[in-house]
mmCIF file of C-alpha atoms and ligand atoms in Angstrom:
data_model
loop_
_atom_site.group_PDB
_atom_site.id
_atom_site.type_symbol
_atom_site.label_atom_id
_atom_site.label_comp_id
_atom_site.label_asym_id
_atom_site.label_seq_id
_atom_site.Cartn_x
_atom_site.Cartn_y
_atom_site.Cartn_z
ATOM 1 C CA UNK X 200 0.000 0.000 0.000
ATOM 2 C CA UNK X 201 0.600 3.944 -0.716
ATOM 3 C CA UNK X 202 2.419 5.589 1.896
ATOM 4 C CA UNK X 203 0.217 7.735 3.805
ATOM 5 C CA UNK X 204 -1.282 9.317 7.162
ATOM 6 C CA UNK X 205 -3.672 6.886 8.324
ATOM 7 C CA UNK X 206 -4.533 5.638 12.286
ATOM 8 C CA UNK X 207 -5.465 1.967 13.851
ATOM 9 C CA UNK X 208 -9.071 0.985 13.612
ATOM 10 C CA UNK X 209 -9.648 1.228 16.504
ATOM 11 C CA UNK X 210 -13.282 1.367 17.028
ATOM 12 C CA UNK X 211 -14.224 -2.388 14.894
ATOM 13 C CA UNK X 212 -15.779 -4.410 17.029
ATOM 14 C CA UNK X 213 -16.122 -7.941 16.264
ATOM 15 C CA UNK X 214 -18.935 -10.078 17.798
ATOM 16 C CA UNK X 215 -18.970 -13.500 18.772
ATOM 17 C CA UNK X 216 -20.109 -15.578 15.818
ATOM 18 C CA UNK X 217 -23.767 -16.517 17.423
ATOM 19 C CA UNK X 218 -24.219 -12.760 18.041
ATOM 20 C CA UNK X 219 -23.167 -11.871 15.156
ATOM 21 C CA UNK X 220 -25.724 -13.891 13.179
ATOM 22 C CA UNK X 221 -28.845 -12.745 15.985
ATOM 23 C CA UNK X 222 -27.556 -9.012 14.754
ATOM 24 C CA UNK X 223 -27.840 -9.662 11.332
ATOM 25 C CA UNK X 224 -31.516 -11.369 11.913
ATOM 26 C CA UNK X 225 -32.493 -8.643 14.250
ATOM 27 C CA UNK X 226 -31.373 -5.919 11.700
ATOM 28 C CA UNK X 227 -33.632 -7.719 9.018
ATOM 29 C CA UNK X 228 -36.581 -7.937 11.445
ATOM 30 C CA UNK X 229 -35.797 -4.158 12.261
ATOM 31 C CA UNK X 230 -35.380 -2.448 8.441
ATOM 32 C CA UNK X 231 -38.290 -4.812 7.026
ATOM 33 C CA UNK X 232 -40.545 -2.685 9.445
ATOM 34 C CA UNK X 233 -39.983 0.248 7.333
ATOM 35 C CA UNK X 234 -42.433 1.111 5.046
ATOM 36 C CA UNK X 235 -42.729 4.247 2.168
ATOM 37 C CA UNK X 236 -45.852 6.410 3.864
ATOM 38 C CA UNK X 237 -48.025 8.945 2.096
ATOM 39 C CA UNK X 238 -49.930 10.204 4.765
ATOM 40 C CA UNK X 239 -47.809 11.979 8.100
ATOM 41 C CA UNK X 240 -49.342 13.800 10.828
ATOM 42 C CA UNK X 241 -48.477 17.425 11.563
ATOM 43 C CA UNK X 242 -46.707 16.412 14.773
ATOM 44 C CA UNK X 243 -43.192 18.212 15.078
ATOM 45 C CA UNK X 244 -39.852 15.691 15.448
ATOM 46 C CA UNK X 245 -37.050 17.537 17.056
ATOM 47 C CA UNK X 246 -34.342 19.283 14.957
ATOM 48 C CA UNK X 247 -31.899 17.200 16.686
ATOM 49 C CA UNK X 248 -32.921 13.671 16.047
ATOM 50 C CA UNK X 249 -33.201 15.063 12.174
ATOM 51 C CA UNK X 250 -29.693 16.352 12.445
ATOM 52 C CA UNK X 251 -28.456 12.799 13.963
ATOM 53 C CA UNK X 252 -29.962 11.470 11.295
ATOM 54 C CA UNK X 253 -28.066 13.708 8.629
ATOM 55 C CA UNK X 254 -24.825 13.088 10.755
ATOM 56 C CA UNK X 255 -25.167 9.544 10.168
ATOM 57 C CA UNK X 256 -26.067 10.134 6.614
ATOM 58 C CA UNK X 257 -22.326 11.715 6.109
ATOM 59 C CA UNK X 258 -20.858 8.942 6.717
ATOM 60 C CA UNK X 259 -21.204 7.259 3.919
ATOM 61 C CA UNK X 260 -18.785 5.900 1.647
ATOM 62 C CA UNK X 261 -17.858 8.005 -1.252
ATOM 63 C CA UNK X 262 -16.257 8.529 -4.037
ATOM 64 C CA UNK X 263 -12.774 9.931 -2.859
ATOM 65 C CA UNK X 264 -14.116 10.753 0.310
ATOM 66 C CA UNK X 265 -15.168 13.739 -1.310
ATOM 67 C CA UNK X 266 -18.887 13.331 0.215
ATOM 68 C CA UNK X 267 -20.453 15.032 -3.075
ATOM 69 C CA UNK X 268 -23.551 15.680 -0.960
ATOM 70 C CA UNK X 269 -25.451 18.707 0.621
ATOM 71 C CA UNK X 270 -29.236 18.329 2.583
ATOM 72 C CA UNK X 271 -31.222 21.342 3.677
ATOM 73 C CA UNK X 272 -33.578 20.289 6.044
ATOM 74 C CA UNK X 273 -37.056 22.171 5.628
ATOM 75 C CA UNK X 274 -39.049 22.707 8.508
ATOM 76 C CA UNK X 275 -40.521 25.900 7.546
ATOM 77 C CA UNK X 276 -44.213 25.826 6.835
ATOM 78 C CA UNK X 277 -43.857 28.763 4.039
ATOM 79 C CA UNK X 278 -40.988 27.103 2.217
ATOM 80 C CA UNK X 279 -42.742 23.700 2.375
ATOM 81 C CA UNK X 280 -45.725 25.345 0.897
ATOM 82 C CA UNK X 281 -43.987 26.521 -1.750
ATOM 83 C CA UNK X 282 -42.580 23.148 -2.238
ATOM 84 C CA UNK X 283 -45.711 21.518 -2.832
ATOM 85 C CA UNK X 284 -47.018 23.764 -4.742
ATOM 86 C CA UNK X 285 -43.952 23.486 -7.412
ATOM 87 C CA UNK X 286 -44.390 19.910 -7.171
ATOM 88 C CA UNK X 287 -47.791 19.256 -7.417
ATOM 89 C CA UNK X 288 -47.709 21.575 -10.428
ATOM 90 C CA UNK X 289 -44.954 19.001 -11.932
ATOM 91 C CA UNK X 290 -47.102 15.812 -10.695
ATOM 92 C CA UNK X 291 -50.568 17.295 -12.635
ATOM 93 C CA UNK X 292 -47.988 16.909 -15.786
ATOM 94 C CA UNK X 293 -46.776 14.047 -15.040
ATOM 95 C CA UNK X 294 -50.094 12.099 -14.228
ATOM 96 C CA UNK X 295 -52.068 13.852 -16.780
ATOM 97 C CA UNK X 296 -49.533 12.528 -19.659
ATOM 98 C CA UNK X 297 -45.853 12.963 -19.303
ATOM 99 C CA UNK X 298 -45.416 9.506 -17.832
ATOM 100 C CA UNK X 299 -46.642 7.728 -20.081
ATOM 101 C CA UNK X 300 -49.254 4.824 -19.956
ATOM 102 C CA UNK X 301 -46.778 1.585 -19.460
ATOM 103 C CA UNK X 302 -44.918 4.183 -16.295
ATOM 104 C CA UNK X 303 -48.742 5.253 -14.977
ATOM 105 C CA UNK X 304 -49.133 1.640 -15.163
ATOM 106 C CA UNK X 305 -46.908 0.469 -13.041
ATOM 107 C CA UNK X 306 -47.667 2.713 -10.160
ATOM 108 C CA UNK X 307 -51.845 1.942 -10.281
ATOM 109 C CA UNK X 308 -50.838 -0.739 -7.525
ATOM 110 C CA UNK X 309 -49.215 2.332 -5.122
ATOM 111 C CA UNK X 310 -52.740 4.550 -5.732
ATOM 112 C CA UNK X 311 -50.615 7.698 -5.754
ATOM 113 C CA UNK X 312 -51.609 11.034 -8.099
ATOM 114 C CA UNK X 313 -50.737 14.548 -8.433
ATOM 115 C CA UNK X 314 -52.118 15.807 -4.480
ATOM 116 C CA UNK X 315 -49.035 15.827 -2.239
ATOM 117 C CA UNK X 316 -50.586 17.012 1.066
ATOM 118 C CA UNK X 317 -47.630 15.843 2.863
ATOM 119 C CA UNK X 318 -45.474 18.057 1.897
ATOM 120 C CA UNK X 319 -46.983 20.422 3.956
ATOM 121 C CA UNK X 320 -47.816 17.883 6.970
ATOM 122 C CA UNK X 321 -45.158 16.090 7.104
ATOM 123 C CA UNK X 322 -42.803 18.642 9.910
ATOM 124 C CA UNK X 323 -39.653 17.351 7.869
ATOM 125 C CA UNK X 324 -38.943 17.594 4.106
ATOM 126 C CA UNK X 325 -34.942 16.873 3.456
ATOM 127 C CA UNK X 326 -34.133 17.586 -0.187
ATOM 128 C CA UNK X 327 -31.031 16.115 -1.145
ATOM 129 C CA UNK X 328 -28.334 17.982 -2.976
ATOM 130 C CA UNK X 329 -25.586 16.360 -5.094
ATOM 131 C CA UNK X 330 -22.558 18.214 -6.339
ATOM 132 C CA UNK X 331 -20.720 17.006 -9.574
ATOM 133 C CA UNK X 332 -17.501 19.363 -8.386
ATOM 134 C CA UNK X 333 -16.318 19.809 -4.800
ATOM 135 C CA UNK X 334 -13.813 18.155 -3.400
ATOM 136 C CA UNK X 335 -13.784 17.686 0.795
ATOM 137 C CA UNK X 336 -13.906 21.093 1.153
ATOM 138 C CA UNK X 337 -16.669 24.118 0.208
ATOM 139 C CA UNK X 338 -14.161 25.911 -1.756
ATOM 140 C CA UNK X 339 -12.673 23.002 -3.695
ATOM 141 C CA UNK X 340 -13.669 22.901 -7.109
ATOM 142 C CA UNK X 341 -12.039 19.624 -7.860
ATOM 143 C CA UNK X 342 -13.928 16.730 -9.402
ATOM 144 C CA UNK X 343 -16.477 13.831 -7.978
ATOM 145 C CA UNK X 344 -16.591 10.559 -8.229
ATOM 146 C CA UNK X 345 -19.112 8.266 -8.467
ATOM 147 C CA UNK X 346 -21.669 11.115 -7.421
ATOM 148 C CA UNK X 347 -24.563 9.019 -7.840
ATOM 149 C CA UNK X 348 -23.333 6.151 -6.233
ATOM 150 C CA UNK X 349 -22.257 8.468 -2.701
ATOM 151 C CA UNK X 350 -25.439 10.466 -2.862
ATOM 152 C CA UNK X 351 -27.869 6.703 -3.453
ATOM 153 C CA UNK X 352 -25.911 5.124 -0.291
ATOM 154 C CA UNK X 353 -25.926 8.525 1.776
ATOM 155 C CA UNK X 354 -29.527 8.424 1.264
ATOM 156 C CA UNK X 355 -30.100 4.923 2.017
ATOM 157 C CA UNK X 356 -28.343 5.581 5.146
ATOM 158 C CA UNK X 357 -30.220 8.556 5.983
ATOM 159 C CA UNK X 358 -33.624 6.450 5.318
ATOM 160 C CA UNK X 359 -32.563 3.849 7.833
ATOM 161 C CA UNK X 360 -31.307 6.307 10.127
ATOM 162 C CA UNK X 361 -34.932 8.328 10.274
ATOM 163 C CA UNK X 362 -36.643 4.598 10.457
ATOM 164 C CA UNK X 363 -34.389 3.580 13.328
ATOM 165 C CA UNK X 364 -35.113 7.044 15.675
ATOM 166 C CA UNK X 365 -38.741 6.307 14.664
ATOM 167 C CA UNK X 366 -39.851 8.300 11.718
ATOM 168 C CA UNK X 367 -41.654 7.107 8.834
ATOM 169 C CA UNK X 368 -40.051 8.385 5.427
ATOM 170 C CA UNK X 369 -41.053 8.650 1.600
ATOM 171 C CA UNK X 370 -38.987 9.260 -0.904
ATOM 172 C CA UNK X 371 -40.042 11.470 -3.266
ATOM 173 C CA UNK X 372 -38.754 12.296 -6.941
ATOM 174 C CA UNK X 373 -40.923 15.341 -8.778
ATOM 175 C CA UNK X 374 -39.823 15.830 -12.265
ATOM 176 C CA UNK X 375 -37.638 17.640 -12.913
ATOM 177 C CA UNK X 376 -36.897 18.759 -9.747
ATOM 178 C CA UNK X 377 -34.741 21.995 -10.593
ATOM 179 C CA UNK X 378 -37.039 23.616 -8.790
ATOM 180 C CA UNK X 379 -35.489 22.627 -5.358
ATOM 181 C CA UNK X 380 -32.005 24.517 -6.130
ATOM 182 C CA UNK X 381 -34.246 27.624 -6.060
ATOM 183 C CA UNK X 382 -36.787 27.164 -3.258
ATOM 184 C CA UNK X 383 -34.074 25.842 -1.096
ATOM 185 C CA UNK X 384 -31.335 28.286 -2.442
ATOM 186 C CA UNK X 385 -28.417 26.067 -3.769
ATOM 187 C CA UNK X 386 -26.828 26.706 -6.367
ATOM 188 C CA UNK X 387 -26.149 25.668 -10.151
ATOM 189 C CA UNK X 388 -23.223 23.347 -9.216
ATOM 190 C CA UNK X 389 -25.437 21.142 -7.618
ATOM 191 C CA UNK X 390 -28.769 19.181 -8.607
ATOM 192 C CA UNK X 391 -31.368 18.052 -6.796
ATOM 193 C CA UNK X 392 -31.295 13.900 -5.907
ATOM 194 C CA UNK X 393 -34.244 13.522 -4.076
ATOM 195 C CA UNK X 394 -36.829 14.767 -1.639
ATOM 196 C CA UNK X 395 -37.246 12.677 1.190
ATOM 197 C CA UNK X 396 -39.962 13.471 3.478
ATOM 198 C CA UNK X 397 -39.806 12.481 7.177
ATOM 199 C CA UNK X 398 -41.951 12.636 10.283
ATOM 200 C CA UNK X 399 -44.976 10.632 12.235
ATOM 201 C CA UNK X 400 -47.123 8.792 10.411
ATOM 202 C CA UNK X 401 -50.989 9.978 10.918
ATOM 203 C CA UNK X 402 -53.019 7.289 12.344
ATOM 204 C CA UNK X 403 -54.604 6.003 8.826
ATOM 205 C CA UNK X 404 -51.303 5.668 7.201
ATOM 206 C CA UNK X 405 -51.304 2.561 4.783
ATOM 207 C CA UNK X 406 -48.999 0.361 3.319
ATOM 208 C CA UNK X 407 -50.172 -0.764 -0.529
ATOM 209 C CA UNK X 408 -49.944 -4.347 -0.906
ATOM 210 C CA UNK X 409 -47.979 -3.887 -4.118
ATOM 211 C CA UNK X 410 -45.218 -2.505 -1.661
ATOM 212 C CA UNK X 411 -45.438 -5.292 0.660
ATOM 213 C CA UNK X 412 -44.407 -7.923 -1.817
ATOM 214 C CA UNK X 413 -40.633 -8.331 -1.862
ATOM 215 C CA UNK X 414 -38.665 -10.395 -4.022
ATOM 216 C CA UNK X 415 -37.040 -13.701 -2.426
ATOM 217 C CA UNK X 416 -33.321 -13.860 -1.135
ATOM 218 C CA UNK X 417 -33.403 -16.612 -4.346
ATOM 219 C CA UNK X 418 -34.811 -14.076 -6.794
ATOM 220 C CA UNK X 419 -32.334 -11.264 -5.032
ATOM 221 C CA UNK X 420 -29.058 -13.128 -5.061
ATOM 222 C CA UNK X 421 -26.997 -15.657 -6.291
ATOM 223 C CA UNK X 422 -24.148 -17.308 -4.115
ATOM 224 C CA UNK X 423 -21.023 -18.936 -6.251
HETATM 225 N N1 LIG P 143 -43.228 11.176 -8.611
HETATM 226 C C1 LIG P 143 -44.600 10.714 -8.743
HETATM 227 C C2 LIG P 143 -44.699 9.399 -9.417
HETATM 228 C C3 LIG P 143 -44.101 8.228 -8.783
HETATM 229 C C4 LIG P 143 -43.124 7.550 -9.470
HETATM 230 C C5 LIG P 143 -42.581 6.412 -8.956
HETATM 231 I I1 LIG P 143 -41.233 5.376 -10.034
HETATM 232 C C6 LIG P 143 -43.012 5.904 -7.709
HETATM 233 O O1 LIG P 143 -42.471 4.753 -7.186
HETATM 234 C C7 LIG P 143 -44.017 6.574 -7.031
HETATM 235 C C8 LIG P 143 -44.564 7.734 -7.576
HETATM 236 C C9 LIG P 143 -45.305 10.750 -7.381
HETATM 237 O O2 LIG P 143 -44.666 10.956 -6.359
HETATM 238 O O3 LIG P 143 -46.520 10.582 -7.341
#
């Protein structure tokens, strides 16, 4: 290996064999619990749990280590206003036409359409950034690597973060989404991932069948 500054690993910790195959089982058990929601209830989650959350979220593995990520955190009810109403404008297109009939198809099993209340009720709406140049720090303007790759397991992370503290999540994708650098004033060096909206779920939240059906470990994998 490459000379350079590195320092022991020192906090791996390795469990004993048994444990380490209830923590794997428990994790499934745990993360299979978490469910896409479309309806949240107005009750307010504390900034710091949602910052946790984003802390654990950049730690991710990246390309580099250059972390090609930035989330603003909405909690405002103005600026989440003027988030759905941006995106529901996109949706109407999108449902009325843009998609397509084999797309519109394929999300009749999820019953979603153009309304996005919960992008007002929802107390958390964390639109995620991604930034082609950068570098590990602000000023840099080297380039990224892998930038979809970071941002897809930073977000992954943060999803399983919000689920473990409790939260229910959706991840939402309006198209296009440009309209995010403005209303949540980044700018052109970056473009918006996703929207991922976080909080309790109301009492009548649902999970569609459709969403419930996973594929087997047999369909999922192969071992050689
Ligand atoms: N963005 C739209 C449509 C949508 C697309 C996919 I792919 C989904 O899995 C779910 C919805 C919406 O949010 O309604």
């Amino acid at each position: 290996m490459q000379q350079h500054d590195c320092s022991p690993l020192s906090d791996y910790i390795e469990y004993p064999s048994a444990e380490m195959l209830t923590r794997s089982l428990d994790f499934y058990d745990e993360v299979k619990r978490r469910h896409s929601v479309r309806s949240f209830s107005d009750r307010p989650v504390d900034k710091e749990v949602i910052e946790n959350c984003l802390r654990a979220a950049g730690t991710a593995p990246s390309g580099a280590n250059h972390q090609p990520w930035h989330f603003v955190a909405v909690n405002s009810p103005d600026i989440k206003k003027k988030i759905r109403e941006q995106a529901e404008i996109h949706e109407r297109g999108f449902y009325q036409g843009r998609a397509g009939e084999e797309w519109l198809g394929a999300l009749k099993d999820l019953g979603t359409d153009a309304n996005k209340p919960y992008l007002e009720h929802a107390p958390w709406l964390i639109a995620i950034f991604s930034q082609k140049k950068g570098g590990t720090a602000e000023e840099d303007k080297k380039t990224n690597y892998y930038v979809h790759e970071s941002v897809g397991i930073a977000t992954g992370i943060l999803i399983t973060a919000l689920h473990n503290a409790g939260l229910a999540t959706l991840t939402h994708t309006p198209k296009p989404m440009s309209f995010l650098n403005q209303v949540c004033q980044r700018g052109d060096n970056e473009r918006a991932y996703m929207l991922l909206i976080a909080g309790y779920p109301s009492k009548d939240a649902t999970v569609p069948a459709h969403a419930q059906v996973k594929k087997s470990l047999d369909d999922i994998a192969t071992f050689l």
